[in-house]
Amino acid sequence: MQDYYNFTKSAEQISFDPYWYGKSNFLLKSFLGISVLALGIAASILYNLQGGVILSIFTNAVIIIHTIYIVQIKNKTTFIFDKIDNAFFEVTPFGKRKIASLDQIINIITKSGSNNFNYILTLKNKNAVKKIYLTASIKDENQNNPEIRFFELQIIPQLESFLNLSREVLIFLDSEDCSSI
């Protein structure tokens, strides 16, 4: 199971690939690109719009660049938490970049949307709180996938103990325990 996220842990370092399961949907994007190009050509022939072809070519270029970004850069990103350097690094094909020192890390939180959720690392800079996404958007129906469960049950707890983070516990009080003002 250690193959999920390319997760490795030692006494001095934790590393994992946060976006390893992100798919580029190449077939869907190819179909979308061909459709946009066909609509641009049809608009230029039917309505004598020369801008239709140019706009469709530009849209296809954006789709191709985004697909290359997902496949060649985002899916090859690694996060490294290093106690020796006291740093949190992001490693991409372009190189290794220090994001923050480990003592700036406050917490790991979950952000929910309408049909998805993310795990977010919160950092405290001098004047602001910065949020770093530890995962891509996870759809609610995929929450029971073994890969997602591995992240929730293995990586997050080990990362919290590695960084000496405490879990925040919400306490709900009954109306009997509260006094009116």
mmCIF file of C-alpha atoms in Angstrom:
data_model
loop_
_atom_site.group_PDB
_atom_site.id
_atom_site.type_symbol
_atom_site.label_atom_id
_atom_site.label_comp_id
_atom_site.label_asym_id
_atom_site.label_seq_id
_atom_site.Cartn_x
_atom_site.Cartn_y
_atom_site.Cartn_z
ATOM 1 C CA MET A 1 0.000 0.000 0.000
ATOM 2 C CA GLN A 2 2.990 2.314 0.236
ATOM 3 C CA ASP A 3 2.767 2.753 -3.557
ATOM 4 C CA TYR A 4 -0.176 5.126 -3.208
ATOM 5 C CA TYR A 5 1.046 8.708 -3.525
ATOM 6 C CA ASN A 6 4.656 7.408 -3.561
ATOM 7 C CA PHE A 7 4.527 7.950 0.183
ATOM 8 C CA THR A 8 7.812 7.637 2.086
ATOM 9 C CA LYS A 9 8.524 8.364 5.725
ATOM 10 C CA SER A 10 11.671 8.471 7.799
ATOM 11 C CA ALA A 11 12.551 10.118 11.098
ATOM 12 C CA GLU A 12 13.771 13.244 9.279
ATOM 13 C CA GLN A 13 11.520 13.416 6.218
ATOM 14 C CA ILE A 14 8.060 12.715 4.792
ATOM 15 C CA SER A 15 7.359 12.927 1.072
ATOM 16 C CA PHE A 16 4.392 12.160 -1.150
ATOM 17 C CA ASP A 17 2.951 12.988 -4.571
ATOM 18 C CA PRO A 18 -0.264 14.910 -3.936
ATOM 19 C CA TYR A 19 -1.767 14.732 -7.432
ATOM 20 C CA TRP A 20 -0.819 11.256 -8.571
ATOM 21 C CA TYR A 21 -4.408 10.239 -9.217
ATOM 22 C CA GLY A 22 -5.310 13.342 -11.235
ATOM 23 C CA LYS A 23 -6.188 12.294 -14.726
ATOM 24 C CA SER A 24 -5.964 14.581 -17.720
ATOM 25 C CA ASN A 25 -9.096 13.186 -19.465
ATOM 26 C CA PHE A 26 -7.238 13.157 -22.755
ATOM 27 C CA LEU A 27 -10.109 11.644 -24.766
ATOM 28 C CA LEU A 28 -12.641 14.144 -23.433
ATOM 29 C CA LYS A 29 -10.318 17.065 -24.138
ATOM 30 C CA SER A 30 -9.584 15.736 -27.632
ATOM 31 C CA PHE A 31 -13.298 15.498 -28.368
ATOM 32 C CA LEU A 32 -13.812 19.000 -26.973
ATOM 33 C CA GLY A 33 -10.963 20.374 -29.102
ATOM 34 C CA ILE A 34 -12.264 18.752 -32.291
ATOM 35 C CA SER A 35 -15.779 20.029 -31.541
ATOM 36 C CA VAL A 36 -14.561 23.593 -30.955
ATOM 37 C CA LEU A 37 -12.516 23.483 -34.154
ATOM 38 C CA ALA A 38 -15.496 22.141 -36.133
ATOM 39 C CA LEU A 39 -17.749 24.884 -34.711
ATOM 40 C CA GLY A 40 -15.157 27.515 -35.623
ATOM 41 C CA ILE A 41 -14.899 26.252 -39.196
ATOM 42 C CA ALA A 42 -18.690 25.993 -39.477
ATOM 43 C CA ALA A 43 -19.121 29.551 -38.157
ATOM 44 C CA SER A 44 -16.564 30.881 -40.628
ATOM 45 C CA ILE A 45 -18.210 29.110 -43.589
ATOM 46 C CA LEU A 46 -21.851 29.767 -42.667
ATOM 47 C CA TYR A 47 -21.530 33.311 -41.347
ATOM 48 C CA ASN A 48 -18.295 34.481 -43.051
ATOM 49 C CA LEU A 49 -16.646 34.936 -39.649
ATOM 50 C CA GLN A 50 -12.868 34.759 -39.981
ATOM 51 C CA GLY A 51 -12.557 35.171 -36.216
ATOM 52 C CA GLY A 52 -14.352 31.848 -35.641
ATOM 53 C CA VAL A 53 -11.409 29.788 -36.880
ATOM 54 C CA ILE A 54 -8.903 31.956 -35.001
ATOM 55 C CA LEU A 55 -10.929 31.707 -31.805
ATOM 56 C CA SER A 56 -11.259 27.925 -32.139
ATOM 57 C CA ILE A 57 -7.507 27.544 -32.761
ATOM 58 C CA PHE A 58 -6.784 29.701 -29.699
ATOM 59 C CA THR A 59 -9.206 27.619 -27.588
ATOM 60 C CA ASN A 60 -7.562 24.396 -28.783
ATOM 61 C CA ALA A 61 -4.138 25.803 -27.890
ATOM 62 C CA VAL A 62 -5.363 26.533 -24.352
ATOM 63 C CA ILE A 63 -6.785 22.996 -24.042
ATOM 64 C CA ILE A 64 -3.504 21.461 -25.272
ATOM 65 C CA ILE A 65 -1.368 23.592 -22.932
ATOM 66 C CA HIS A 66 -3.584 22.697 -19.969
ATOM 67 C CA THR A 67 -3.349 18.981 -20.790
ATOM 68 C CA ILE A 68 0.444 19.185 -21.063
ATOM 69 C CA TYR A 69 0.559 21.020 -17.713
ATOM 70 C CA ILE A 70 -1.515 18.297 -16.006
ATOM 71 C CA VAL A 71 0.470 15.408 -17.475
ATOM 72 C CA GLN A 72 4.012 16.808 -17.399
ATOM 73 C CA ILE A 73 4.041 19.108 -14.344
ATOM 74 C CA LYS A 74 1.139 18.738 -11.931
ATOM 75 C CA ASN A 75 1.111 14.935 -11.891
ATOM 76 C CA LYS A 76 4.879 14.941 -11.273
ATOM 77 C CA THR A 77 4.789 17.203 -8.198
ATOM 78 C CA THR A 78 6.157 15.951 -4.870
ATOM 79 C CA PHE A 79 5.792 17.536 -1.433
ATOM 80 C CA ILE A 80 8.689 17.063 0.976
ATOM 81 C CA PHE A 81 8.566 17.878 4.691
ATOM 82 C CA ASP A 82 12.177 17.926 5.889
ATOM 83 C CA LYS A 83 13.156 18.296 9.570
ATOM 84 C CA ILE A 84 16.869 18.588 8.781
ATOM 85 C CA ASP A 85 16.343 21.730 6.672
ATOM 86 C CA ASN A 86 13.228 22.703 8.724
ATOM 87 C CA ALA A 87 11.440 23.258 5.427
ATOM 88 C CA PHE A 88 8.426 22.291 3.366
ATOM 89 C CA PHE A 89 9.445 21.824 -0.289
ATOM 90 C CA GLU A 90 7.584 21.409 -3.562
ATOM 91 C CA VAL A 91 9.506 19.461 -6.182
ATOM 92 C CA THR A 92 8.406 19.774 -9.826
ATOM 93 C CA PRO A 93 10.188 18.984 -13.091
ATOM 94 C CA PHE A 94 11.425 22.598 -12.960
ATOM 95 C CA GLY A 95 13.217 22.081 -9.655
ATOM 96 C CA LYS A 96 12.889 22.153 -5.885
ATOM 97 C CA ARG A 97 11.227 25.166 -4.271
ATOM 98 C CA LYS A 98 10.965 25.966 -0.573
ATOM 99 C CA ILE A 99 7.397 26.897 0.316
ATOM 100 C CA ALA A 100 7.741 27.514 4.058
ATOM 101 C CA SER A 101 9.556 26.499 7.198
ATOM 102 C CA LEU A 102 7.996 23.707 9.241
ATOM 103 C CA ASP A 103 7.327 25.960 12.230
ATOM 104 C CA GLN A 104 5.001 28.094 10.068
ATOM 105 C CA ILE A 105 2.604 25.160 9.556
ATOM 106 C CA ILE A 106 -0.513 25.584 11.677
ATOM 107 C CA ASN A 107 -2.916 22.813 10.747
ATOM 108 C CA ILE A 108 -4.305 20.427 8.145
ATOM 109 C CA ILE A 109 -7.947 21.118 7.370
ATOM 110 C CA THR A 110 -10.632 19.757 5.086
ATOM 111 C CA LYS A 111 -12.507 22.087 2.767
ATOM 112 C CA SER A 112 -15.793 20.791 1.396
ATOM 113 C CA GLY A 113 -17.563 21.952 -1.712
ATOM 114 C CA SER A 114 -20.915 20.900 -3.074
ATOM 115 C CA ASN A 115 -19.752 17.551 -4.476
ATOM 116 C CA ASN A 116 -16.073 17.445 -3.544
ATOM 117 C CA PHE A 117 -13.514 18.146 -0.847
ATOM 118 C CA ASN A 118 -9.803 18.924 -0.450
ATOM 119 C CA TYR A 119 -7.164 18.606 2.223
ATOM 120 C CA ILE A 120 -5.433 21.913 2.862
ATOM 121 C CA LEU A 121 -2.282 22.752 4.790
ATOM 122 C CA THR A 122 -2.501 26.138 6.538
ATOM 123 C CA LEU A 123 0.646 28.199 7.042
ATOM 124 C CA LYS A 124 1.064 31.326 9.105
ATOM 125 C CA ASN A 125 3.280 33.962 7.533
ATOM 126 C CA LYS A 126 4.113 37.268 9.200
ATOM 127 C CA ASN A 127 0.812 38.947 8.363
ATOM 128 C CA ALA A 128 -1.400 36.359 6.724
ATOM 129 C CA VAL A 129 -2.497 32.753 6.632
ATOM 130 C CA LYS A 130 -1.549 30.888 3.462
ATOM 131 C CA LYS A 131 -3.317 27.760 2.233
ATOM 132 C CA ILE A 132 -1.581 24.988 0.292
ATOM 133 C CA TYR A 133 -3.731 22.258 -1.263
ATOM 134 C CA LEU A 134 -2.426 18.815 -0.333
ATOM 135 C CA THR A 135 -4.811 17.062 -2.725
ATOM 136 C CA ALA A 136 -6.672 17.802 -5.884
ATOM 137 C CA SER A 137 -10.461 17.954 -5.624
ATOM 138 C CA ILE A 138 -11.790 14.609 -4.431
ATOM 139 C CA LYS A 139 -15.335 13.798 -5.461
ATOM 140 C CA ASP A 140 -17.645 12.724 -2.654
ATOM 141 C CA GLU A 141 -18.421 9.423 -4.384
ATOM 142 C CA ASN A 142 -14.679 8.582 -4.418
ATOM 143 C CA GLN A 143 -14.278 9.022 -0.664
ATOM 144 C CA ASN A 144 -14.254 5.251 -0.062
ATOM 145 C CA ASN A 145 -11.586 4.515 -2.683
ATOM 146 C CA PRO A 146 -8.564 2.742 -1.184
ATOM 147 C CA GLU A 147 -6.270 5.524 -2.424
ATOM 148 C CA ILE A 148 -8.271 8.239 -0.658
ATOM 149 C CA ARG A 149 -8.653 6.131 2.491
ATOM 150 C CA PHE A 150 -4.890 5.584 2.514
ATOM 151 C CA PHE A 151 -4.361 9.346 2.410
ATOM 152 C CA GLU A 152 -6.874 9.939 5.212
ATOM 153 C CA LEU A 153 -5.812 7.079 7.464
ATOM 154 C CA GLN A 154 -2.062 6.876 6.823
ATOM 155 C CA ILE A 155 -0.594 10.068 5.400
ATOM 156 C CA ILE A 156 -2.595 12.708 7.315
ATOM 157 C CA PRO A 157 -2.086 11.190 10.812
ATOM 158 C CA GLN A 158 1.610 10.536 10.196
ATOM 159 C CA LEU A 159 2.067 14.039 8.817
ATOM 160 C CA GLU A 160 0.281 15.544 11.836
ATOM 161 C CA SER A 161 2.480 13.625 14.256
ATOM 162 C CA PHE A 162 5.616 14.445 12.227
ATOM 163 C CA LEU A 163 4.765 18.170 12.367
ATOM 164 C CA ASN A 164 3.531 17.986 15.995
ATOM 165 C CA LEU A 165 0.099 19.276 15.017
ATOM 166 C CA SER A 166 -2.845 18.680 17.295
ATOM 167 C CA ARG A 167 -6.241 17.753 15.970
ATOM 168 C CA GLU A 168 -8.845 20.384 16.633
ATOM 169 C CA VAL A 169 -11.864 18.972 18.389
ATOM 170 C CA LEU A 170 -15.205 20.695 18.194
ATOM 171 C CA ILE A 171 -17.307 20.510 21.334
ATOM 172 C CA PHE A 172 -21.032 20.878 20.964
ATOM 173 C CA LEU A 173 -22.830 21.963 24.073
ATOM 174 C CA ASP A 174 -26.395 21.119 24.920
ATOM 175 C CA SER A 175 -28.733 23.988 25.785
ATOM 176 C CA GLU A 176 -28.614 22.882 29.441
ATOM 177 C CA ASP A 177 -24.865 23.538 29.563
ATOM 178 C CA CYS A 178 -25.156 27.077 28.201
ATOM 179 C CA SER A 179 -26.439 30.098 30.026
ATOM 180 C CA SER A 180 -28.421 32.856 28.387
ATOM 181 C CA ILE A 181 -26.950 36.316 28.211
#
